[in-house]
Coordinates of C-alpha atoms in Angstrom, one line a residue:
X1 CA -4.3 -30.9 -3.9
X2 CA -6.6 -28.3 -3.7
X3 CA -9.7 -30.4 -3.1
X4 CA -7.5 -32.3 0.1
X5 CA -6.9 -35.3 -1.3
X6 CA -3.5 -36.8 0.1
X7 CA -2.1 -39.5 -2.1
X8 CA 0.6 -41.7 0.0
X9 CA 2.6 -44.5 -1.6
X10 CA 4.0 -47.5 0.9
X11 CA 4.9 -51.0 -0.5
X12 CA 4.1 -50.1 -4.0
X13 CA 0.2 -49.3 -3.1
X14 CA -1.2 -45.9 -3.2
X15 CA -3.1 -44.8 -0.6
X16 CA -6.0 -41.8 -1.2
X17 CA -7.2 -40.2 1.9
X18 CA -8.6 -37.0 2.5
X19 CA -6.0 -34.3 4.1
X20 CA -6.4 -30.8 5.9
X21 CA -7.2 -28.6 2.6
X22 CA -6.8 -25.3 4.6
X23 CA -2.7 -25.9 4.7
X24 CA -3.3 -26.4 0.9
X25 CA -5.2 -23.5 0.8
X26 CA -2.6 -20.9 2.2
X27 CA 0.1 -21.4 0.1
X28 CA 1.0 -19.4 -3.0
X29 CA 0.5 -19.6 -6.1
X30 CA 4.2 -18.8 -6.6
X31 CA 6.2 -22.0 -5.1
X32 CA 9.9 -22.3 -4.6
X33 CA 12.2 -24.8 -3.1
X34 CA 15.7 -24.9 -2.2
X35 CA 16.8 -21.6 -0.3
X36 CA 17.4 -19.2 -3.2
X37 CA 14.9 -16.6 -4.1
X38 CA 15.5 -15.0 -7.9
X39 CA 16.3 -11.2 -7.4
X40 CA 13.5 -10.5 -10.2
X41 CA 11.1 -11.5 -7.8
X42 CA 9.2 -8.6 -6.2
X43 CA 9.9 -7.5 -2.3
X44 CA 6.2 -7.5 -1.3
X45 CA 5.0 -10.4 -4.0
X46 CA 3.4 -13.3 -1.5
X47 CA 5.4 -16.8 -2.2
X48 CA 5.9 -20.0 -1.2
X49 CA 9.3 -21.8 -0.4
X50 CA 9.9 -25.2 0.4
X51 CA 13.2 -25.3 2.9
X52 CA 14.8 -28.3 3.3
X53 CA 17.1 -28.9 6.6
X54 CA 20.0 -30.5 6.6
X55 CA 21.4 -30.9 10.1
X56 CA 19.1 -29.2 12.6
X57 CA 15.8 -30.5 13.9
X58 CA 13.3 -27.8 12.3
X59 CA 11.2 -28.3 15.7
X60 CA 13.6 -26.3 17.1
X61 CA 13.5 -23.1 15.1
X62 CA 10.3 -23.0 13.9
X63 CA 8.7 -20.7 16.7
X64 CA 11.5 -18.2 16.3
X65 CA 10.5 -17.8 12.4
X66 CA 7.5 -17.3 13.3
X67 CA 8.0 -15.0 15.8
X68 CA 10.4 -12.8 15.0
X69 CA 10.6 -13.1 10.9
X70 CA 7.2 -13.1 9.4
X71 CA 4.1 -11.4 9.6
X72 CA 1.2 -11.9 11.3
X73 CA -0.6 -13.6 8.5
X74 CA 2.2 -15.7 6.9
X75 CA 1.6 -19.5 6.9
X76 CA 4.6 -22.0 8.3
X77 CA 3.9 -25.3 8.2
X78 CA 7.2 -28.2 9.6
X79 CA 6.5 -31.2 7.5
X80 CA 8.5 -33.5 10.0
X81 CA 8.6 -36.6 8.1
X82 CA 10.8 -35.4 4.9
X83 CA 13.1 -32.4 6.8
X84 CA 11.5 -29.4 5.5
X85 CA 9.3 -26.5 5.9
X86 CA 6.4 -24.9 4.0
X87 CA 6.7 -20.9 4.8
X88 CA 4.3 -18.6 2.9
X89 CA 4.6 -14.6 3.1
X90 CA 6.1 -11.7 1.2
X91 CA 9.6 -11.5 -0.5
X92 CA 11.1 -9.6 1.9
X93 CA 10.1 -11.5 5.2
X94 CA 10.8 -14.9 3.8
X95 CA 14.7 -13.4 3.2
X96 CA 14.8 -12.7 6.3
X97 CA 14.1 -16.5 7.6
X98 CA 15.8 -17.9 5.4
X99 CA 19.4 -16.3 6.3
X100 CA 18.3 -17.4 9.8
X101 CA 17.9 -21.1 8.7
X102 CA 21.1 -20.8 7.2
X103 CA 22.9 -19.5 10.7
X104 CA 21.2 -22.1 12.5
X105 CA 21.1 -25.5 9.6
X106 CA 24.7 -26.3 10.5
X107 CA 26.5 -29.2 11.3
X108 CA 27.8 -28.0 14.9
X109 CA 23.8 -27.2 15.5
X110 CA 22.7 -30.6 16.2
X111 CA 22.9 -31.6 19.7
X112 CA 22.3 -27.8 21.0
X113 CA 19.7 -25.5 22.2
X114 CA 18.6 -22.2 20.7
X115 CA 16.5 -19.8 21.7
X116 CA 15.7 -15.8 21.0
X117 CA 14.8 -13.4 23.8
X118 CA 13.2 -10.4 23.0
X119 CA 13.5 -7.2 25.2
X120 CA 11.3 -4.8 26.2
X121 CA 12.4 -1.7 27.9
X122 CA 16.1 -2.7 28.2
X123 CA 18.2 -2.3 25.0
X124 CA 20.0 -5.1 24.0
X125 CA 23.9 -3.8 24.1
X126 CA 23.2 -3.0 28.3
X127 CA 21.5 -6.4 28.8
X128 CA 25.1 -7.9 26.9
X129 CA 27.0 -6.2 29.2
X130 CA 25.1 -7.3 32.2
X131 CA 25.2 -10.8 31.2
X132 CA 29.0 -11.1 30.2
X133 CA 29.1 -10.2 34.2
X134 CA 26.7 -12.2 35.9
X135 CA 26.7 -15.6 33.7
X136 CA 30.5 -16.4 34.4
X137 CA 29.7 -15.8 38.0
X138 CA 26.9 -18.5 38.1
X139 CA 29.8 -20.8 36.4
X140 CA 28.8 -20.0 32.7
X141 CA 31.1 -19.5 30.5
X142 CA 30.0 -17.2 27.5
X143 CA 31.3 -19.1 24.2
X144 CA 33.1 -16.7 21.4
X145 CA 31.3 -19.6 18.6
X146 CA 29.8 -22.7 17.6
X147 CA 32.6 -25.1 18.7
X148 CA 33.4 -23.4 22.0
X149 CA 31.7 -24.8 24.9
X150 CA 29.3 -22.8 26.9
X151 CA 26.6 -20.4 25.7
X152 CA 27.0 -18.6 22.4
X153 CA 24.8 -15.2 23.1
X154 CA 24.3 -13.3 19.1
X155 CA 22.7 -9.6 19.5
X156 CA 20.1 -9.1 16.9
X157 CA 19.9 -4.9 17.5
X158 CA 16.8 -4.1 14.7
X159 CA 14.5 -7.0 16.9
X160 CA 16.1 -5.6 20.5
X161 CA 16.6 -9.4 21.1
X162 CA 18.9 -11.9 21.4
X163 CA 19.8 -15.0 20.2
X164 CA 20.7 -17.7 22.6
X165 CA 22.7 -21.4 21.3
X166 CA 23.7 -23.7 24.2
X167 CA 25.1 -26.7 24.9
X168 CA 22.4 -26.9 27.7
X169 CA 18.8 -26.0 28.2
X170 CA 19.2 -25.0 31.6
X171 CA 21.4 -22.1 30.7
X172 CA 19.5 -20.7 28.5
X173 CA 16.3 -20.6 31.4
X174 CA 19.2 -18.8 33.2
X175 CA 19.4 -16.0 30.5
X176 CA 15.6 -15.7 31.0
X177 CA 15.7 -15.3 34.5
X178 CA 17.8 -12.2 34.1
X179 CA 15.8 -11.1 31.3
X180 CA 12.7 -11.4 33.6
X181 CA 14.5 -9.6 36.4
X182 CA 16.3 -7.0 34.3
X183 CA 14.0 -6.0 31.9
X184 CA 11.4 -4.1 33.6
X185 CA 10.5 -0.7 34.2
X186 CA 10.9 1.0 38.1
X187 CA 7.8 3.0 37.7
X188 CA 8.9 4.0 41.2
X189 CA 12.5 5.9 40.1
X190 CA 11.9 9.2 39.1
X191 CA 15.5 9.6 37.0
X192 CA 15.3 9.3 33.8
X193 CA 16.7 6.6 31.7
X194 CA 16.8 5.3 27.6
X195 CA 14.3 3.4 26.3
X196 CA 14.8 2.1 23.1
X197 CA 11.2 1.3 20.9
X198 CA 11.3 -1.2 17.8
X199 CA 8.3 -0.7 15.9
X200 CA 6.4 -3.5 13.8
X201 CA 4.2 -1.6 11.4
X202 CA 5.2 2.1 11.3
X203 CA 7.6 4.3 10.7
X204 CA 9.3 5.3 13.8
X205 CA 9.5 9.0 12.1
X206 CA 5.7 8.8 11.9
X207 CA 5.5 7.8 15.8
X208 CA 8.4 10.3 16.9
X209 CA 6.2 12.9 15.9
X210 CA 3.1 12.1 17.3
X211 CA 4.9 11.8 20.8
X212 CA 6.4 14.9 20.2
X213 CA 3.4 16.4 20.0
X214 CA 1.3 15.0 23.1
X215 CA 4.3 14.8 25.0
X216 CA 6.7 17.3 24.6
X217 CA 4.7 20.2 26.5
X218 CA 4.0 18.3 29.4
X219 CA 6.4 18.8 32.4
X220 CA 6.7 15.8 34.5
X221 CA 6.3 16.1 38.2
X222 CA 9.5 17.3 40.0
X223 CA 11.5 15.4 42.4
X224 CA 12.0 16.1 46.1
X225 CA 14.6 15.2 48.2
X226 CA 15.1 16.1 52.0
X227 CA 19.0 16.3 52.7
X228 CA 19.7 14.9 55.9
X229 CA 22.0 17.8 57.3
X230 CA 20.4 20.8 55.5
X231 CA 16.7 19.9 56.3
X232 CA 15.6 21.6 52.9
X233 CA 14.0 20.3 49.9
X234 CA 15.3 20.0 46.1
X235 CA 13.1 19.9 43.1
X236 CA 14.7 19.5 39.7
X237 CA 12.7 18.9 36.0
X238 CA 12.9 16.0 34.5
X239 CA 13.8 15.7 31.1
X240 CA 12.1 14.7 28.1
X241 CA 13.3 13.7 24.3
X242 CA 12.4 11.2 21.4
X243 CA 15.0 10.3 19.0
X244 CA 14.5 8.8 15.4
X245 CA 16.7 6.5 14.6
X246 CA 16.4 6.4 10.7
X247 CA 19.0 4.1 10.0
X248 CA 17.5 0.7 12.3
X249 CA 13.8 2.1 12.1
X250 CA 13.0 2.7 16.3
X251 CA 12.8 5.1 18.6
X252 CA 15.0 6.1 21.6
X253 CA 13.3 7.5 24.1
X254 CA 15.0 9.6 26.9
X255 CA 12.6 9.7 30.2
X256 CA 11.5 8.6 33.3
X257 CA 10.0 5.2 33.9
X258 CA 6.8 6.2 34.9
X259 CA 6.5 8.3 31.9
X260 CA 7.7 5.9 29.4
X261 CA 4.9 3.5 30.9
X262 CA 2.1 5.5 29.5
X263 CA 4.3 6.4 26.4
X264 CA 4.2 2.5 25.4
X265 CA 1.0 1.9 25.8
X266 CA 0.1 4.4 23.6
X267 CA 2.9 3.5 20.9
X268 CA 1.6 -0.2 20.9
X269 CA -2.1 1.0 20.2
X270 CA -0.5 2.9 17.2
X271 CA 1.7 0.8 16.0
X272 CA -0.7 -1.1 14.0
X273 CA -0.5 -2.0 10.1
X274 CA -2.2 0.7 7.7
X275 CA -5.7 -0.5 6.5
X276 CA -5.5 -0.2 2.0
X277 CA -8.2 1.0 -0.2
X278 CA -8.1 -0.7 -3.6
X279 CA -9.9 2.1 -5.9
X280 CA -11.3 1.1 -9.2
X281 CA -11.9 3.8 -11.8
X282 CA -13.6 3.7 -15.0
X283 CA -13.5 6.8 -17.3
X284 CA -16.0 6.7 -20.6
X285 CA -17.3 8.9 -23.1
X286 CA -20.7 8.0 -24.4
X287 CA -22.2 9.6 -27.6
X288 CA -25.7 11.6 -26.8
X289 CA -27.8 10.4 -29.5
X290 CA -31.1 8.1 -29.7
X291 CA -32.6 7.3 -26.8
X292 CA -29.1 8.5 -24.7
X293 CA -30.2 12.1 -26.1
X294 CA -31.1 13.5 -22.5
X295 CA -27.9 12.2 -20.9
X296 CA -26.9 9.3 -19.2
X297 CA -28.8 9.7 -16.1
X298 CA -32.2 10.1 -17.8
X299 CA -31.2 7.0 -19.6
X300 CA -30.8 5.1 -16.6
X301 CA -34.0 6.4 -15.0
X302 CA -36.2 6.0 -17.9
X303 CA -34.6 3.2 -20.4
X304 CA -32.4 0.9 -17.5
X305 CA -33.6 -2.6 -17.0
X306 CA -35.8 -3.8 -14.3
X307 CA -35.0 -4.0 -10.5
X308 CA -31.9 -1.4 -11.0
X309 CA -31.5 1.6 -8.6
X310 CA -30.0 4.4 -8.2
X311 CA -29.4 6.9 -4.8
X312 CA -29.2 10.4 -6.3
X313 CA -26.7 12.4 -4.6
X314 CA -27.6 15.9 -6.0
X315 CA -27.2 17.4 -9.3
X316 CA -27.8 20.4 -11.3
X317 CA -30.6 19.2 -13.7
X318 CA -30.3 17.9 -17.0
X319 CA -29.1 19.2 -19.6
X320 CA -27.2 21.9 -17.6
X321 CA -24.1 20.3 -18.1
X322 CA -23.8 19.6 -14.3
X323 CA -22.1 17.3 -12.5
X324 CA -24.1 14.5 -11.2
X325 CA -23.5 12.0 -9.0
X326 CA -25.4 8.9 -8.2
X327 CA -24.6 5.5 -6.2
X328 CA -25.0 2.4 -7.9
X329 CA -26.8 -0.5 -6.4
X330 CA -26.9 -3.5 -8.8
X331 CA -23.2 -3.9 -10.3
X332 CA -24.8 -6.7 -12.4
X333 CA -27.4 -4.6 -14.0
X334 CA -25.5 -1.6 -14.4
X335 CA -22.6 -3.8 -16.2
X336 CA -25.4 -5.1 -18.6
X337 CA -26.3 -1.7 -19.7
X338 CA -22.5 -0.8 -20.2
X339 CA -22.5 -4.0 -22.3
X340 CA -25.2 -2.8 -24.3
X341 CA -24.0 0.8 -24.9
X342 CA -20.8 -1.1 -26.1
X343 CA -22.6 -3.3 -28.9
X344 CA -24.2 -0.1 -30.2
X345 CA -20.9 1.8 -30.3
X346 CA -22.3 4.6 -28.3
X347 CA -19.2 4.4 -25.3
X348 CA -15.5 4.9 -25.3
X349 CA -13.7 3.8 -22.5
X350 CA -10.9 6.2 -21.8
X351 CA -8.4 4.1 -19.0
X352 CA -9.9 1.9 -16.8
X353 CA -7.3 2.1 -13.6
X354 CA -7.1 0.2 -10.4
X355 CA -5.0 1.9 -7.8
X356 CA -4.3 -0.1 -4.3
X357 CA -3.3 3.0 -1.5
X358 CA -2.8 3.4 1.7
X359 CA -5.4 5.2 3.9
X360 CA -5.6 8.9 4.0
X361 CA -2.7 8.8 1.4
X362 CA -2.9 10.1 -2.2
X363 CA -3.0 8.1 -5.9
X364 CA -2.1 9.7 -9.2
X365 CA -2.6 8.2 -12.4
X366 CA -1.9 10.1 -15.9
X367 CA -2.3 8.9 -19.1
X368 CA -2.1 10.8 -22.2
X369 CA 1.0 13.2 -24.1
X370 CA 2.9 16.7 -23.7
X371 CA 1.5 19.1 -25.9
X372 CA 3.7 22.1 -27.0
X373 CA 2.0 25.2 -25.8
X374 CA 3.3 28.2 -27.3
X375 CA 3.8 30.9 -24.1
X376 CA 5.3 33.8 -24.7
X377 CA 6.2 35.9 -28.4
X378 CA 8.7 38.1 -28.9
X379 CA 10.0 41.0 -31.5
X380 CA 13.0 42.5 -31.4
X381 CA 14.4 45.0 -34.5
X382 CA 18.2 44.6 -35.3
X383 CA 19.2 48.7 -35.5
X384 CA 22.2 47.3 -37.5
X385 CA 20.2 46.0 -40.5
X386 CA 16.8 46.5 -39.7
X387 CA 15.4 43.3 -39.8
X388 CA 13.2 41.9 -37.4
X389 CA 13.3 39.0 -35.6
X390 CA 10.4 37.1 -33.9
X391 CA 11.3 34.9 -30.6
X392 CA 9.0 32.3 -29.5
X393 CA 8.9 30.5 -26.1
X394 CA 6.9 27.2 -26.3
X395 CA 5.9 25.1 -23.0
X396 CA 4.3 21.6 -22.2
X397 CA 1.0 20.8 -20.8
X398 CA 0.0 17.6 -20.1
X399 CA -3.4 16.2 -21.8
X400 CA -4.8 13.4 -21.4
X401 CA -6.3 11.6 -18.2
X402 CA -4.9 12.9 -14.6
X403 CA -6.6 11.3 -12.0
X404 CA -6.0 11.9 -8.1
X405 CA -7.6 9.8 -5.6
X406 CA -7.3 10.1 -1.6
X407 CA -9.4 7.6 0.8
X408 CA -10.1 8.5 4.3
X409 CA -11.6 5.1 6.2
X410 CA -13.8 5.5 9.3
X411 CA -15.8 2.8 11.1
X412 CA -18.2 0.4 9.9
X413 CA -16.6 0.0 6.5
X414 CA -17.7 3.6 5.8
X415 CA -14.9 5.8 3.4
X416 CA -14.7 9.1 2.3
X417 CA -13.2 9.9 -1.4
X418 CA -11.8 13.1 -2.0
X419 CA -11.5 12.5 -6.1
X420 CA -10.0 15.4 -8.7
X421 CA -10.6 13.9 -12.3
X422 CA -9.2 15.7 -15.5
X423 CA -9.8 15.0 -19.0
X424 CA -8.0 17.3 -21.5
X425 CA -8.1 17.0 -25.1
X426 CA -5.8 19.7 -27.6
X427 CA -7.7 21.2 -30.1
X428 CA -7.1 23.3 -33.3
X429 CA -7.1 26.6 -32.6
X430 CA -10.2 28.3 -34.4
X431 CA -10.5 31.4 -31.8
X432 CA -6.8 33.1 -32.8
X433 CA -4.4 33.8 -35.4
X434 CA -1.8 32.0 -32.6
X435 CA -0.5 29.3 -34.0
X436 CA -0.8 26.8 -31.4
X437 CA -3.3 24.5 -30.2
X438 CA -6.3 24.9 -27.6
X439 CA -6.4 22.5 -24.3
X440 CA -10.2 21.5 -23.9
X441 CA -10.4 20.9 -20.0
X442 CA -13.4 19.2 -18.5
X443 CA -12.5 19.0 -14.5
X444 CA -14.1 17.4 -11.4
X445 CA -13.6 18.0 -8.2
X446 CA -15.8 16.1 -5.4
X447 CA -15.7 14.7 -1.8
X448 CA -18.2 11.8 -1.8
X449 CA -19.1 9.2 1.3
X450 CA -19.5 5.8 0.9
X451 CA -19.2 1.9 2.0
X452 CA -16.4 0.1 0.6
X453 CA -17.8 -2.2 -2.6
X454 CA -20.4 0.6 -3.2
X455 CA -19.4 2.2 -7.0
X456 CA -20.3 5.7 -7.0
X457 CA -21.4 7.1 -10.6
X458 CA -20.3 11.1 -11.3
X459 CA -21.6 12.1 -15.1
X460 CA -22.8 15.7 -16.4
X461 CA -19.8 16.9 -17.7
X462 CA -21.2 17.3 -21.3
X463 CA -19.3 18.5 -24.4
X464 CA -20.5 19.2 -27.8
X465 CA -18.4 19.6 -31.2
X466 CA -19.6 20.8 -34.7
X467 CA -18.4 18.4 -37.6
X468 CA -18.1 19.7 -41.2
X469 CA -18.0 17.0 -43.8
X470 CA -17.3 18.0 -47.4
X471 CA -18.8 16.0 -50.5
X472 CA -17.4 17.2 -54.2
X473 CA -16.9 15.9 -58.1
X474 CA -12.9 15.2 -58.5
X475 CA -11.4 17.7 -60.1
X476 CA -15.1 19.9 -60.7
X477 CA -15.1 20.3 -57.2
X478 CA -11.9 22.5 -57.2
X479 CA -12.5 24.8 -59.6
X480 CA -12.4 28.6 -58.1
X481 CA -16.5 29.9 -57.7
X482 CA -18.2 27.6 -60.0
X483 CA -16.6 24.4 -58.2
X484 CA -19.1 25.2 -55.6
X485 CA -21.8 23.7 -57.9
X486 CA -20.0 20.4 -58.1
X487 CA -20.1 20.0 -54.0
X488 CA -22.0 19.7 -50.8
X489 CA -20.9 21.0 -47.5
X490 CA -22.9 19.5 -44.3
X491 CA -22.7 20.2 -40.9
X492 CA -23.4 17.9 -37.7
X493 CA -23.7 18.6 -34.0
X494 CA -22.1 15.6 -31.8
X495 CA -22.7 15.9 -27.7
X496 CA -21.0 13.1 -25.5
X497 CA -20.8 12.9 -21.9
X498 CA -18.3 12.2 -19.8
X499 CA -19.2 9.8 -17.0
X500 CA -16.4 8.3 -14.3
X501 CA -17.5 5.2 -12.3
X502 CA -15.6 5.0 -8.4
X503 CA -15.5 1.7 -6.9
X504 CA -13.6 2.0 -3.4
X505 CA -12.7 -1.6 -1.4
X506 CA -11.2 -1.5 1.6
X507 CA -8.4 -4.0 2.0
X508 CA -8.3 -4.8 5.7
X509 CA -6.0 -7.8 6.4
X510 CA -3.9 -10.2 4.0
X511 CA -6.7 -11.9 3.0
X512 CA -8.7 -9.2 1.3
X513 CA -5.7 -8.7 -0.6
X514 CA -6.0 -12.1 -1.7
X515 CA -9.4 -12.4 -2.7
X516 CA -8.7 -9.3 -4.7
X517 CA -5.6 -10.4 -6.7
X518 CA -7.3 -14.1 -7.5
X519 CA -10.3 -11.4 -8.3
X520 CA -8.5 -9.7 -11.1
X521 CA -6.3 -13.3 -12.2
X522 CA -10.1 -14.9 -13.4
X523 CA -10.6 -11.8 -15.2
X524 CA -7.2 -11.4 -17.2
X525 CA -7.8 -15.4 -17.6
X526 CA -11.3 -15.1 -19.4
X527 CA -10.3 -12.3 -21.3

């Protein structure tokens, strides 16, 4: 269990020890066993599938899954004694290994060798070719499947590698001597050849790009070559292009060897997963009145509790109806006082978002209702009849809550927050004879700096509406002039203030995302 207690049961005794809890600890919430994942089941949700084998000796195979099928941070764990494996990682990956297990978990599997050998410069159709030549000339013979003997040699084109099943170990060392002398680069040769680049973590249009860019302008060093008769030189340009291939997600890259030497090295420092910024927004209204009367800043500054700071990033004075912003540095605290506003009824919370995104990449959120706007009016007079006719064009505008987010991470856990915040409410239209409503529109636009887990506070956007309550006798109180001494009209001014609270967390391995997600299971448990 959790707690690493192993339970074992031998001659009708069980046996308590204590286990390795961190294997407990890295599997999923989400368990499956057998070798069929339900198609309801999210792509990128993290599971945990229990594979038995049947026939082949898991040992074998379960480097290569690890390798070549998962991620970086999935979990695999061979639990020799009852045939089957524990593999833990997204959806997607775990498809992957599984329609590998099922190549490899069959009865003609037993008593052979496998093996996959990844390329690095040479792509993998040219390395087939070579071997169909030089493996029956070592006394090899290249099997067409399973039951034929020799060495059954399976092209896997998106991982540039190969996949090598053998009746004998020593031929598949043979395939890796070639690979070793084969697969390198002449930094030496000056003629251009095809590279072909598989990336791991980005898009190879993203990377195609950025070659592009550094490279594409640069004009390699020409080539000179003394002809034996003629005594004079030659120089020719080399050539230079980078091809997306969409379809299998790499790059083919047409250069000399030298060049594409500096190119990968590059590429590889690039080709790097996407750090995530998990951004949590809440949006609330809070009524101006008592000792909230000076806005919420003054409140916090004068009223808050004990021991609770705030940084100030600039405002435009209260009661201005400026924007303010201020970092908060006691969550606790600051959550007490939004529980205490609460029990006086004195905030509203709007939408209370969280929005995972990729860095220096933009999140939208909008909540609220199309409003018929009324654009455009019309006459036109019918010469025939004289009548006139009246043509309206009406349009929709969104109200409601738009929110746009885009994170920009930098070093030491530092990010900047470019934020645009709308709140639009329709309102009857007292200014015209139009009959259609009014859009009230407080807007924020800010670019703010700050460490991931810091909440940021932006408030000052104030608004005030008039109320008229009516008080009358039934039936006295509609009578034309004199019903006017049967009722009482009032009026009452309301301010609220619109507030927005920006808590950014960076998410910067697999982990993080899962402290997060167990984060927000507690909190839809207690509530």
């Amino acid at each position: 269990n959790s707690n690493g207690i192993v339970i074992n049961k031998k001659n009708n005794i069980y046996y308590i020890s204590r286990g390795k809890a961190k294997k407990v600890e890295k599997l999923s919430n989400y368990i499956l066993y057998g070798r069929i994942i339900p198609k309801k089941i999210s792509p990128m949700q993290k599971i945990t599938v229990i594979v038995p084998s049947y026939y082949i000796d898991l040992t074998k195979i379960e480097w290569m899954i690890k390798k070549f099928y998962l991620s970086s941070n999935a979990y695999i764990y061979n639990y020799r004694k009852y045939h089957v494996l524990f593999i833990t990682d997204n959806v997607e990956n775990i498809k992957k290994a599984l329609a590998f297990i099922d190549l490899m978990d069959v009865p003609t599997m037993k008593h052979k060798y496998t093996s996959i050998i990844g390329l690095k410069y040479i792509d993998v159709e040219s390395f087939m070719k070579r071997l169909k030549e030089l493996l029956p000339a070592s006394g090899v013979n290249i099997a067409n499947d399973l039951n034929d003997l020799g060495i059954l040699i399976k092209p896997i084109p998106e991982l540039n590698s190969l996949l090598l099943v053998s009746d004998k170990k020593k031929w598949i060392s043979l395939v890796d001597f070639w690979k070793r002398k084969l697969d390198i680069i002449d930094v030496d040769s000056e003629s251009p050849q095809i590279f072909i680049y598989k990336p791991r973590n980005r898009n190879a249009k993203d990377l195609a790009n950025i070659i592009n860019k550094l490279f594409t302008d640069i004009k390699l060093s020409p080539v000179s070559k003394k002809k034996s008769k003629q005594k004079t030189q030659k120089t020719t340009t080399n050539k230079f292009k980078v091809i997306n291939d969409e379809e299998r997600n790499r790059l083919i890259i047409y250069t000399t060897p030298k060049k594409y030497k500096e190119i990968y090295k590059m590429v590889k420092k690039l080709d790097v997963l996407p750090k995530q910024v998990l951004i949590q927004v809440t949006i609330a209204e809070i009524t101006l009145k008592d000792a909230l009367q000076y806005g919420f800043e003054w409140f916090l500054q004068h009223q808050g509790a004990t021991n609770y700071s705030i940084g100030t990033l600039g405002n435009l004075g209260i009661g201005s109806g400026g924007l303010i912003g201020s970092v908060i540095n006691s969550d606790q605290t600051f959550q007490s006082i939004m529980n205490f506003l609460a029990q006086k009824n004195l905030i509203n919370i709007l939408s209370s978002p969280k929005l995972l995104v990729l860095d220096n990449q933009t999140a939208s959120i909008n909540v609220g209702t199309q409003v018929p706007v009324l654009s455009s009016s019309t006459k036109s007079t019918n010469t025939d009849t004289g009548s006139t006719q009246l043509t309206q064009s009406v349009e929709y505008r969104n109200t409601g809550i738009i929110l746009n987010v885009k994170p920009t991470i930098h070093s030491n856990g530092v990010l900047s927050l470019k934020i645009s915040q709308t709140v639009s409410d329709p309102q009857p239209n007292s200014t015209s004879d139009i009959s259609s409503p009014m859009i009230l529109n407080r807007t924020l636009n800010t670019n703010v700096i700050l460490k991931s887990n810091q909440a940021l506070l932006l408030g000052g956007l104030i608004k005030q509406t008039v109320g008229k309550t009516i008080n009358k006798v039934p039936v006295l109180g509609d009578i034309p002039i004199l019903g006017n001494l049967f009722k009482t009209v009032s009026y009452s001014k309301d301010k609220t203030e619109l507030i927005i609270l920006v808590k950014p967390i960076i998410i910067n391995n697999e982990k993080d995302g899962d402290d997060v997600t167990k984060s927000f299971q507690k909190l839809i448990l207690n509530n």
